[in-house]
Tab-separated table of C-alpha atoms in Angstrom:
chain	number	residue	atom	x	y	z
A	21	MET	CA	96.169	-55.043	144.661
A	22	SER	CA	97.064	-52.964	141.605
A	23	ALA	CA	95.359	-49.657	140.829
A	24	GLU	CA	93.540	-51.327	137.941
A	25	GLU	CA	92.255	-54.116	140.163
A	26	LEU	CA	91.150	-51.575	142.755
A	27	ALA	CA	89.367	-49.499	140.082
A	28	ARG	CA	87.514	-52.553	138.788
A	29	LYS	CA	86.527	-53.478	142.352
A	30	ILE	CA	85.213	-49.945	142.936
A	31	VAL	CA	83.113	-50.083	139.755
A	32	ARG	CA	81.597	-53.436	140.796
A	33	ARG	CA	80.816	-52.180	144.288
A	34	LEU	CA	79.175	-48.990	143.041
A	35	ARG	CA	77.083	-50.894	140.529
A	36	ALA	CA	76.031	-53.424	143.140
A	37	ALA	CA	74.784	-50.450	145.162
A	38	GLY	CA	72.628	-49.320	142.237
A	39	GLN	CA	74.952	-46.631	140.899
A	40	GLN	CA	76.434	-46.003	137.457
A	41	ALA	CA	80.218	-46.356	137.327
A	42	TYR	CA	82.877	-46.405	134.588
A	43	LEU	CA	86.597	-46.092	134.119
A	44	VAL	CA	87.225	-42.641	132.666
A	45	GLY	CA	89.817	-40.364	131.139
A	46	GLY	CA	93.493	-41.061	130.600
A	47	CYS	CA	93.389	-44.666	131.742
A	48	VAL	CA	90.770	-45.475	129.080
A	49	ARG	CA	92.791	-43.653	126.447
A	50	ASP	CA	95.934	-45.580	127.342
A	51	LEU	CA	94.169	-48.947	127.529
A	52	LEU	CA	92.717	-48.414	124.057
A	53	LEU	CA	96.187	-47.480	122.782
A	54	GLY	CA	97.709	-50.604	124.340
A	55	ARG	CA	99.700	-48.545	126.847
A	56	ALA	CA	99.985	-49.188	130.568
A	57	PRO	CA	98.066	-46.431	132.418
A	58	LYS	CA	99.929	-44.653	135.196
A	59	ASP	CA	96.760	-44.267	137.243
A	60	PHE	CA	93.071	-45.093	137.122
A	61	ASP	CA	90.019	-42.906	137.619
A	62	VAL	CA	86.368	-43.829	138.091
A	63	ALA	CA	83.350	-41.680	137.224
A	64	THR	CA	79.983	-42.328	138.849
A	65	ASP	CA	76.584	-40.796	139.458
A	66	ALA	CA	77.017	-41.499	143.192
A	67	ARG	CA	77.438	-38.319	145.234
A	68	PRO	CA	80.642	-37.933	147.273
A	69	ASP	CA	78.937	-38.755	150.582
A	70	ARG	CA	77.558	-41.956	149.065
A	71	VAL	CA	80.987	-42.958	147.778
A	72	ALA	CA	82.465	-42.341	151.221
A	73	GLU	CA	79.752	-44.521	152.769
A	74	LEU	CA	80.518	-47.405	150.430
A	75	PHE	CA	84.288	-47.351	150.891
A	76	GLU	CA	85.705	-47.286	154.372
A	77	ARG	CA	89.198	-46.285	153.280
A	78	SER	CA	88.239	-43.112	151.461
A	79	GLU	CA	88.940	-39.407	151.718
A	80	GLN	CA	87.140	-36.485	150.140
A	81	VAL	CA	90.029	-34.677	148.471
A	82	GLY	CA	87.871	-32.360	146.388
A	83	ALA	CA	84.396	-32.446	147.867
A	84	HIS	CA	83.309	-29.295	146.040
A	85	PHE	CA	84.282	-30.969	142.756
A	86	GLY	CA	82.913	-34.360	143.752
A	87	VAL	CA	86.260	-36.167	144.081
A	88	VAL	CA	86.842	-38.941	146.609
A	89	LEU	CA	90.132	-40.828	146.950
A	90	VAL	CA	89.657	-44.553	147.630
A	91	ARG	CA	92.624	-46.557	148.867
A	92	ASP	CA	93.677	-50.055	149.714
A	93	ASN	CA	97.064	-51.110	151.089
A	94	THR	CA	99.018	-50.547	147.875
A	95	ALA	CA	96.924	-48.481	145.452
A	96	GLN	CA	94.581	-45.533	145.227
A	97	VAL	CA	91.910	-44.441	142.761
A	98	GLU	CA	90.090	-41.139	142.353
A	99	VAL	CA	86.326	-41.537	142.201
A	100	ALA	CA	84.542	-38.482	140.788
A	101	THR	CA	80.844	-37.737	140.623
A	102	PHE	CA	79.461	-36.901	137.172
A	103	ARG	CA	79.336	-33.121	136.950
A	104	SER	CA	78.927	-30.145	134.670
A	105	ASP	CA	80.824	-26.913	135.249
A	106	ALA	CA	79.737	-23.297	135.418
A	107	GLN	CA	81.915	-20.378	134.310
A	108	TYR	CA	85.698	-20.451	134.947
A	109	SER	CA	86.442	-16.889	136.018
A	110	ASP	CA	90.026	-17.569	137.165
A	111	GLY	CA	91.238	-19.602	134.178
A	112	ARG	CA	91.771	-22.633	136.357
A	113	ARG	CA	88.713	-23.869	138.259
A	114	PRO	CA	84.954	-23.616	137.659
A	115	ASP	CA	83.178	-21.111	139.870
A	116	GLU	CA	80.640	-23.817	140.691
A	117	VAL	CA	79.799	-27.347	139.635
A	118	HIS	CA	76.535	-29.197	139.237
A	119	PHE	CA	76.396	-32.906	139.963
A	120	GLU	CA	74.786	-34.870	137.145
A	121	SER	CA	73.239	-38.277	136.586
A	122	ASP	CA	74.084	-38.371	132.873
A	123	PRO	CA	77.678	-39.409	132.014
A	124	ARG	CA	77.448	-37.434	128.767
A	125	GLN	CA	77.311	-34.165	130.714
A	126	ASP	CA	80.414	-35.185	132.615
A	127	VAL	CA	82.685	-35.955	129.672
A	128	LEU	CA	81.682	-32.988	127.532
A	129	ARG	CA	83.168	-30.551	130.049
A	130	ARG	CA	86.617	-32.229	129.801
A	131	ASP	CA	89.600	-30.974	127.803
A	132	PHE	CA	90.299	-33.199	124.796
A	133	THR	CA	88.246	-35.826	122.999
A	134	ILE	CA	90.735	-38.611	123.687
A	135	ASN	CA	90.403	-37.930	127.434
A	136	ALA	CA	86.589	-38.019	127.359
A	137	LEU	CA	86.073	-41.764	126.958
A	138	LEU	CA	84.225	-43.994	129.427
A	139	LEU	CA	84.871	-47.724	129.663
A	140	ASP	CA	82.729	-50.459	131.172
A	141	PRO	CA	85.439	-52.729	132.593
A	142	GLU	CA	83.072	-55.686	132.778
A	143	THR	CA	81.920	-55.705	129.132
A	144	GLY	CA	84.616	-53.638	127.419
A	145	GLU	CA	81.962	-51.259	126.051
A	146	VAL	CA	83.227	-47.733	125.385
A	147	LEU	CA	80.927	-44.733	125.751
A	148	ASP	CA	82.158	-42.051	123.380
A	149	TYR	CA	80.187	-38.795	123.280
A	150	ALA	CA	82.916	-36.586	121.763
A	151	GLY	CA	84.490	-38.613	118.958
A	152	GLY	CA	87.504	-39.641	121.004
A	153	GLN	CA	87.846	-43.106	119.465
A	154	GLU	CA	88.057	-41.660	115.963
A	155	ASP	CA	90.654	-39.137	117.120
A	156	LEU	CA	92.679	-41.955	118.683
A	157	ARG	CA	92.530	-43.755	115.351
A	158	ARG	CA	93.534	-40.593	113.478
A	159	ARG	CA	96.161	-39.783	116.118
A	160	VAL	CA	95.073	-36.219	116.790
A	161	ILE	CA	94.627	-34.022	119.855
A	162	ARG	CA	91.320	-32.171	119.502
A	163	ALA	CA	89.671	-29.899	122.052
A	164	ILE	CA	86.083	-30.783	122.880
A	165	GLY	CA	83.682	-28.273	121.318
A	166	ASP	CA	85.032	-24.735	120.971
A	167	PRO	CA	88.808	-24.944	121.595
A	168	ALA	CA	89.040	-21.273	122.600
A	169	LEU	CA	86.451	-21.906	125.308
A	170	ARG	CA	88.258	-25.019	126.547
A	171	PHE	CA	91.519	-23.080	126.868
A	172	ALA	CA	89.779	-20.118	128.514
A	173	GLU	CA	88.396	-22.466	131.171
A	174	ASP	CA	91.829	-23.735	132.177
A	175	HIS	CA	94.874	-22.068	130.664
A	176	LEU	CA	97.102	-24.991	131.616
A	177	ARG	CA	95.319	-26.990	128.908
A	178	LEU	CA	97.552	-25.147	126.435
A	179	LEU	CA	100.540	-27.057	127.802
A	180	ARG	CA	98.588	-30.261	128.265
A	181	ALA	CA	97.759	-30.303	124.545
A	182	VAL	CA	101.478	-30.141	123.787
A	183	ARG	CA	102.330	-32.828	126.319
A	184	PHE	CA	99.772	-35.309	125.026
A	185	ALA	CA	100.784	-34.698	121.406
A	186	ALA	CA	104.465	-35.158	122.229
A	187	ARG	CA	104.103	-38.228	124.423
A	188	LEU	CA	101.657	-40.022	122.133
A	189	GLY	CA	103.220	-38.923	118.856
A	190	PHE	CA	99.928	-37.280	117.792
A	191	GLU	CA	99.252	-34.137	115.781
A	192	ILE	CA	97.335	-31.211	117.255
A	193	GLU	CA	94.157	-30.756	115.204
A	194	PRO	CA	94.343	-27.516	113.120
A	195	GLU	CA	91.492	-25.619	114.803
A	196	THR	CA	92.856	-26.536	118.225
A	197	MET	CA	96.344	-25.347	117.240
A	198	ALA	CA	94.912	-22.147	115.732
A	199	ALA	CA	93.175	-21.385	119.021
A	200	MET	CA	96.427	-22.051	120.889
A	201	ARG	CA	98.239	-19.548	118.684
A	202	ARG	CA	95.565	-16.934	119.368
A	203	VAL	CA	95.490	-17.294	123.154
A	204	HIS	CA	98.977	-18.621	124.052
A	205	GLY	CA	99.703	-15.505	126.136
A	206	ALA	CA	97.132	-16.670	128.691
A	207	ILE	CA	99.739	-19.112	129.997
A	208	ALA	CA	101.252	-16.144	131.853
A	209	THR	CA	98.362	-16.347	134.332
A	210	VAL	CA	99.216	-19.921	135.344
A	211	SER	CA	101.307	-20.452	138.471
A	212	ALA	CA	105.010	-21.159	137.976
A	213	GLU	CA	104.657	-24.487	139.769
A	214	ARG	CA	101.955	-25.764	137.396
A	215	VAL	CA	103.934	-24.609	134.358
A	216	ARG	CA	107.085	-26.254	135.728
A	217	ASP	CA	105.313	-29.555	136.272
A	218	GLU	CA	103.938	-29.637	132.717
A	219	LEU	CA	107.304	-28.667	131.239
A	220	THR	CA	109.116	-31.402	133.132
A	221	ARG	CA	106.549	-33.936	131.997
A	222	ILE	CA	107.027	-32.833	128.387
A	223	LEU	CA	110.761	-33.328	128.875
A	224	THR	CA	110.618	-36.684	130.637
A	225	GLU	CA	107.583	-38.607	129.362
A	226	GLY	CA	108.844	-39.085	125.800
A	227	GLY	CA	108.820	-36.949	122.672
A	228	ALA	CA	110.681	-34.029	124.267
A	229	ARG	CA	111.918	-32.647	120.949
A	230	ARG	CA	108.448	-32.790	119.437
A	231	GLY	CA	107.074	-31.145	122.552
A	232	PHE	CA	109.413	-28.180	122.316
A	233	GLU	CA	108.828	-27.793	118.609
A	234	LEU	CA	105.102	-27.604	119.352
A	235	LEU	CA	105.725	-25.108	122.147
A	236	ASP	CA	107.551	-22.989	119.584
A	237	GLU	CA	104.912	-23.456	116.888
A	238	SER	CA	102.099	-22.446	119.240
A	239	GLY	CA	103.884	-19.379	120.630
A	240	LEU	CA	104.048	-20.808	124.141
A	241	LEU	CA	107.835	-21.174	124.177
A	242	GLY	CA	108.414	-17.429	123.986
A	243	ASP	CA	105.985	-16.917	126.866
A	244	ILE	CA	107.547	-19.516	129.171
A	245	LEU	CA	111.192	-19.841	128.137
A	246	PRO	CA	112.206	-16.871	125.977
A	247	GLU	CA	115.842	-17.766	126.657
A	248	VAL	CA	115.347	-21.080	124.838
A	249	ALA	CA	113.375	-19.457	122.019
A	250	ALA	CA	116.377	-17.126	121.552
A	251	MET	CA	118.485	-20.124	120.438
A	252	LYS	CA	116.743	-20.142	117.060
A	253	GLY	CA	118.936	-18.797	114.279
A	254	VAL	CA	122.077	-18.509	116.427
A	255	ALA	CA	124.757	-19.962	114.149
A	256	GLN	CA	127.578	-22.200	115.395
A	257	PRO	CA	131.013	-22.913	113.890
A	258	PRO	CA	130.355	-25.665	111.312
A	259	GLU	CA	133.655	-27.404	112.020
A	260	TYR	CA	132.347	-28.244	115.503
A	261	HIS	CA	128.601	-28.137	114.890
A	262	PRO	CA	127.743	-29.390	111.412
A	263	GLU	CA	124.162	-29.954	112.595
A	264	GLY	CA	123.296	-26.253	112.507
A	265	ASP	CA	122.264	-23.534	114.947
A	266	VAL	CA	121.974	-23.705	118.733
A	267	TRP	CA	118.246	-24.502	118.547
A	268	THR	CA	118.787	-27.464	116.213
A	269	HIS	CA	121.602	-28.759	118.407
A	270	THR	CA	119.475	-28.506	121.539
A	271	MET	CA	116.502	-30.190	119.869
A	272	MET	CA	118.769	-33.073	118.847
A	273	LEU	CA	119.822	-33.484	122.470
A	274	LEU	CA	116.199	-33.603	123.560
A	275	GLU	CA	115.479	-36.184	120.879
A	276	GLY	CA	118.215	-38.389	122.314
A	277	LEU	CA	116.810	-38.434	125.858
A	278	ARG	CA	115.699	-41.868	127.039
A	279	GLU	CA	113.540	-41.874	130.189
A	280	PRO	CA	115.612	-39.095	131.796
A	281	GLY	CA	115.207	-37.691	135.249
A	282	VAL	CA	114.138	-34.084	135.591
A	283	THR	CA	117.639	-32.736	136.220
A	284	LEU	CA	119.255	-34.428	133.214
A	285	ALA	CA	116.396	-33.316	130.958
A	286	MET	CA	116.627	-29.708	132.131
A	287	GLY	CA	120.413	-29.844	131.860
A	288	ALA	CA	120.086	-30.970	128.257
A	289	LEU	CA	117.643	-28.149	127.542
A	290	LEU	CA	119.736	-25.427	129.193
A	291	HIS	CA	123.337	-26.565	128.665
A	292	ASP	CA	123.904	-24.013	125.878
A	293	VAL	CA	121.424	-21.367	127.021
A	294	GLY	CA	124.337	-18.949	127.445
A	295	LYS	CA	125.291	-19.066	123.762
A	296	PRO	CA	122.829	-16.549	122.273
A	297	PRO	CA	123.932	-13.620	124.475
A	298	THR	CA	127.652	-14.456	124.073
A	299	PHE	CA	127.647	-14.952	120.292
A	300	ARG	CA	130.378	-13.086	118.416
A	301	VAL	CA	132.338	-13.502	115.206
A	302	ALA	CA	136.133	-13.263	115.295
A	303	GLU	CA	138.351	-15.582	113.248
A	304	ARG	CA	135.356	-17.902	113.638
A	305	ILE	CA	132.093	-17.904	115.537
A	306	ARG	CA	132.805	-17.795	119.261
A	307	PHE	CA	130.783	-17.999	122.473
A	308	ASP	CA	133.301	-16.722	125.019
A	309	GLY	CA	132.052	-17.195	128.569
A	310	HIS	CA	128.904	-19.029	127.494
A	311	VAL	CA	129.239	-21.577	130.282
A	312	GLU	CA	129.379	-18.956	133.031
A	313	GLU	CA	126.564	-16.969	131.429
A	314	GLY	CA	124.607	-20.188	131.027
A	315	VAL	CA	124.896	-20.976	134.730
A	316	ARG	CA	123.673	-17.485	135.591
A	317	MET	CA	120.735	-17.743	133.208
A	318	ALA	CA	119.876	-21.262	134.348
A	319	HIS	CA	119.765	-20.038	137.931
A	320	GLU	CA	117.335	-17.298	136.944
A	321	ILE	CA	115.126	-19.661	134.915
A	322	LEU	CA	115.046	-22.368	137.580
A	323	GLY	CA	114.184	-19.841	140.253
A	324	ARG	CA	111.426	-18.378	138.115
A	325	LEU	CA	109.927	-21.856	137.637
A	326	ARG	CA	110.268	-22.741	141.339
A	327	PHE	CA	112.551	-25.738	140.987
A	328	SER	CA	113.788	-27.123	144.287
A	329	ASN	CA	117.194	-26.097	145.589
A	330	GLU	CA	118.479	-29.644	145.127
A	331	GLN	CA	117.318	-29.811	141.511
A	332	THR	CA	118.661	-26.334	140.798
A	333	GLU	CA	122.087	-27.241	142.166
A	334	GLN	CA	122.375	-30.311	139.948
A	335	ILE	CA	121.066	-28.627	136.788
A	336	GLU	CA	123.448	-25.711	137.270
A	337	ALA	CA	126.298	-28.195	137.783
A	338	LEU	CA	125.413	-29.908	134.498
A	339	VAL	CA	125.557	-26.562	132.696
A	340	ALA	CA	128.757	-25.533	134.495
A	341	HIS	CA	130.745	-28.693	133.747
A	342	HIS	CA	129.492	-29.839	130.347
A	343	MET	CA	132.557	-28.463	128.520
A	344	ARG	CA	135.129	-30.057	130.844
A	345	PHE	CA	135.044	-33.444	129.138
A	346	LYS	CA	137.086	-32.102	126.218
A	347	ASP	CA	140.013	-31.646	128.626
A	348	ALA	CA	139.772	-35.080	130.288
A	349	ALA	CA	142.827	-36.498	128.522
A	350	LYS	CA	144.986	-33.552	129.680
A	351	MET	CA	143.807	-33.419	133.295
A	352	ARG	CA	146.147	-34.177	136.167
A	353	GLU	CA	145.128	-37.436	137.801
A	354	SER	CA	143.927	-35.628	140.926
A	355	THR	CA	141.824	-33.214	138.846
A	356	LEU	CA	140.352	-36.060	136.822
A	357	LYS	CA	139.451	-38.055	139.927
A	358	ARG	CA	137.775	-35.045	141.515
A	359	PHE	CA	135.831	-34.561	138.282
A	360	LEU	CA	134.700	-38.189	138.151
A	361	ARG	CA	133.486	-38.206	141.742
A	362	MET	CA	131.099	-35.287	141.373
A	363	ASP	CA	127.578	-35.904	142.636
A	364	ASN	CA	125.331	-37.613	140.072
A	365	PHE	CA	128.243	-37.963	137.675
A	366	ALA	CA	126.256	-40.429	135.557
A	367	GLU	CA	124.088	-37.496	134.461
A	368	HIS	CA	127.150	-35.442	133.504
A	369	LEU	CA	128.432	-38.361	131.452
A	370	GLU	CA	125.095	-38.905	129.715
A	371	LEU	CA	124.755	-35.197	128.911
A	372	HIS	CA	128.229	-35.288	127.357
A	373	ARG	CA	127.299	-38.337	125.262
A	374	LEU	CA	124.145	-36.626	124.002
A	375	ASP	CA	126.094	-33.406	123.355
A	376	CYS	CA	128.620	-35.274	121.209
A	377	LEU	CA	126.005	-37.216	119.258
A	378	ALA	CA	124.167	-33.957	118.530
A	379	SER	CA	127.296	-32.314	117.083
A	380	SER	CA	130.510	-33.983	115.890
A	381	GLY	CA	129.383	-37.507	116.689
A	382	LYS	CA	132.817	-38.245	118.174
A	383	LEU	CA	132.763	-40.103	121.483
A	384	ASP	CA	136.499	-40.283	122.203
A	385	ASN	CA	136.342	-38.362	125.487
A	386	TYR	CA	133.183	-40.205	126.525
A	387	LYS	CA	134.944	-43.545	126.027
A	388	LEU	CA	138.057	-42.309	127.837
A	389	VAL	CA	136.064	-41.181	130.862
A	390	ARG	CA	134.117	-44.433	130.970
A	391	SER	CA	137.373	-46.390	130.908
A	392	LYS	CA	138.763	-44.286	133.759
A	393	LEU	CA	135.607	-44.848	135.793
A	394	ALA	CA	136.053	-48.589	135.299
A	395	GLN	CA	139.734	-48.336	136.191
A	396	PHE	CA	139.255	-46.316	139.362
A	397	GLY	CA	137.147	-47.826	142.112
A	398	ALA	CA	135.170	-45.757	144.590
A	399	GLU	CA	137.951	-45.977	147.164
A	400	GLU	CA	140.500	-44.703	144.661
A	401	LEU	CA	138.288	-41.806	143.588
A	402	LYS	CA	137.557	-40.690	147.133
A	403	PRO	CA	140.017	-42.279	149.545
A	404	LYS	CA	139.939	-41.739	153.263
A	405	LEU	CA	141.998	-38.629	154.042
A	406	LEU	CA	145.436	-39.334	155.430
A	407	VAL	CA	145.588	-36.136	157.489
A	408	THR	CA	142.934	-33.946	159.125
A	409	GLY	CA	142.669	-30.483	160.584
A	410	ASP	CA	143.525	-31.896	164.002
A	411	ASP	CA	146.777	-33.248	162.552
A	412	LEU	CA	147.624	-29.804	161.214
A	413	ILE	CA	147.024	-28.223	164.635
A	414	ALA	CA	149.274	-30.855	166.164
A	415	GLU	CA	151.930	-29.851	163.657
A	416	GLY	CA	151.690	-26.264	164.870
A	417	PHE	CA	149.550	-24.688	162.178
A	418	GLU	CA	147.050	-22.015	163.150
A	419	PRO	CA	143.458	-22.745	162.010
A	420	GLY	CA	142.471	-20.617	159.032
A	421	PRO	CA	142.241	-20.506	155.234
A	422	VAL	CA	145.626	-22.188	154.923
A	423	PHE	CA	144.094	-25.405	156.247
A	424	GLY	CA	142.045	-25.849	153.083
A	425	ARG	CA	145.043	-25.313	150.841
A	426	ILE	CA	147.193	-27.766	152.793
A	427	LEU	CA	144.518	-30.459	152.897
A	428	ALA	CA	143.841	-30.024	149.167
A	429	ALA	CA	147.553	-30.334	148.373
A	430	VAL	CA	147.812	-33.501	150.448
A	431	GLU	CA	144.728	-34.976	148.819
A	432	ASP	CA	146.162	-34.149	145.384
A	433	ALA	CA	149.286	-36.090	146.261
A	434	GLN	CA	147.193	-38.946	147.638
A	435	LEU	CA	145.007	-39.108	144.507
A	436	GLU	CA	148.118	-39.121	142.319
A	437	GLY	CA	149.821	-41.841	144.372
A	438	ARG	CA	152.673	-39.617	145.580
A	439	VAL	CA	151.800	-40.286	149.229
A	440	ARG	CA	150.324	-43.533	150.482
A	441	SER	CA	150.523	-43.366	154.283
A	442	ARG	CA	149.858	-40.965	157.107
A	443	GLU	CA	153.587	-40.601	157.722
A	444	GLU	CA	154.244	-39.685	154.094
A	445	ALA	CA	151.355	-37.213	154.168
A	446	LEU	CA	152.678	-35.533	157.306
A	447	ALA	CA	156.122	-35.325	155.742
A	448	LEU	CA	154.566	-33.547	152.792
A	449	VAL	CA	152.750	-31.147	155.134
A	450	ARG	CA	156.020	-30.225	156.803
A	451	SER	CA	157.640	-29.555	153.424
A	452	LEU	CA	154.903	-27.257	152.139
A	453	GLN	CA	155.630	-23.551	152.006
A	454	LEU	CA	152.084	-22.096	152.198
């Protein structure tokens, strides 16, 4: 059963038990826009205990807020009791909630008008108490009521406004944007994990360039990623970057992203983050050491935003290696093969393609690398080693740092086709003067 089917079943069951029940929120918005919702939510006047009674496979995941999770074998739906909220003293959650019987009270405490729509799945009737349908038609993101109050209740809504506008291709309504500009600094009170999750959704759900332009316009970018804001106005040598400054180049990369994973998207955002602090003018504009500085800065940013170690490692690798493609044609065969067999190399290749398209437009090295990948199979890129540490001990070598150098030299020869058997590899070992 799909989530939509489960949600419709829940609504029917609640209504059969004498309760009010509707689809609510983002799923209604997406259905009205002709988009496939990622998840479905139900709003009802039934109290959490009553919902739990009606659905055997249920769990109260937010009893204080009236939220019950209902599952079947393949899907799950959040069922929330109509409520109104008291004061939000922590900028995240209401201090207390009051369960309501009127759906109007429930939707008017939500964030944006387009997320405050209720849908009767049986008749198709839409209950709209905040003007959400008109805002969908006009393609605008508008806070419900006083935007400053909505943002004061939950500071993360500042980023959510940007995300919805970017993903849907909507404008942020002027009063809502004005309030964002006034209170953008409140985002500093939001946990790094929540900020990270919204940022990655802005980067990966579509409209990443638009999202970052709105972050900049609202003032949020300087609060969250001052290192990226610093790219604005940093000139680049026009012979290599006719598109303009580092900010423009980076925005063009983001515009080229197509359903990226988190690591590729962050790699695209941060690949040139080391340019602003390394900018200098000699015979031309130069960014000496920008890759190394970029890796250092990326590490700091990713740690600050609580990215996982695995994600951090890959994003840093993307920053560290993005300039190596220009040397692909001159690489020794062993160096090239080691380059091509890096973990998640497809992301390195895609970042290079985007980097080229956002600057010179030339894809010569991209095409060369793709042809080499097609030419070399997996076995040729990473063949089984012909000699091991045990073989070196048998040859009389003492274990130590020299082992690594010997094994690397043998693997170089193997990758370049200079040795093809264990006997030839051992002969090479005996000839090495290390």
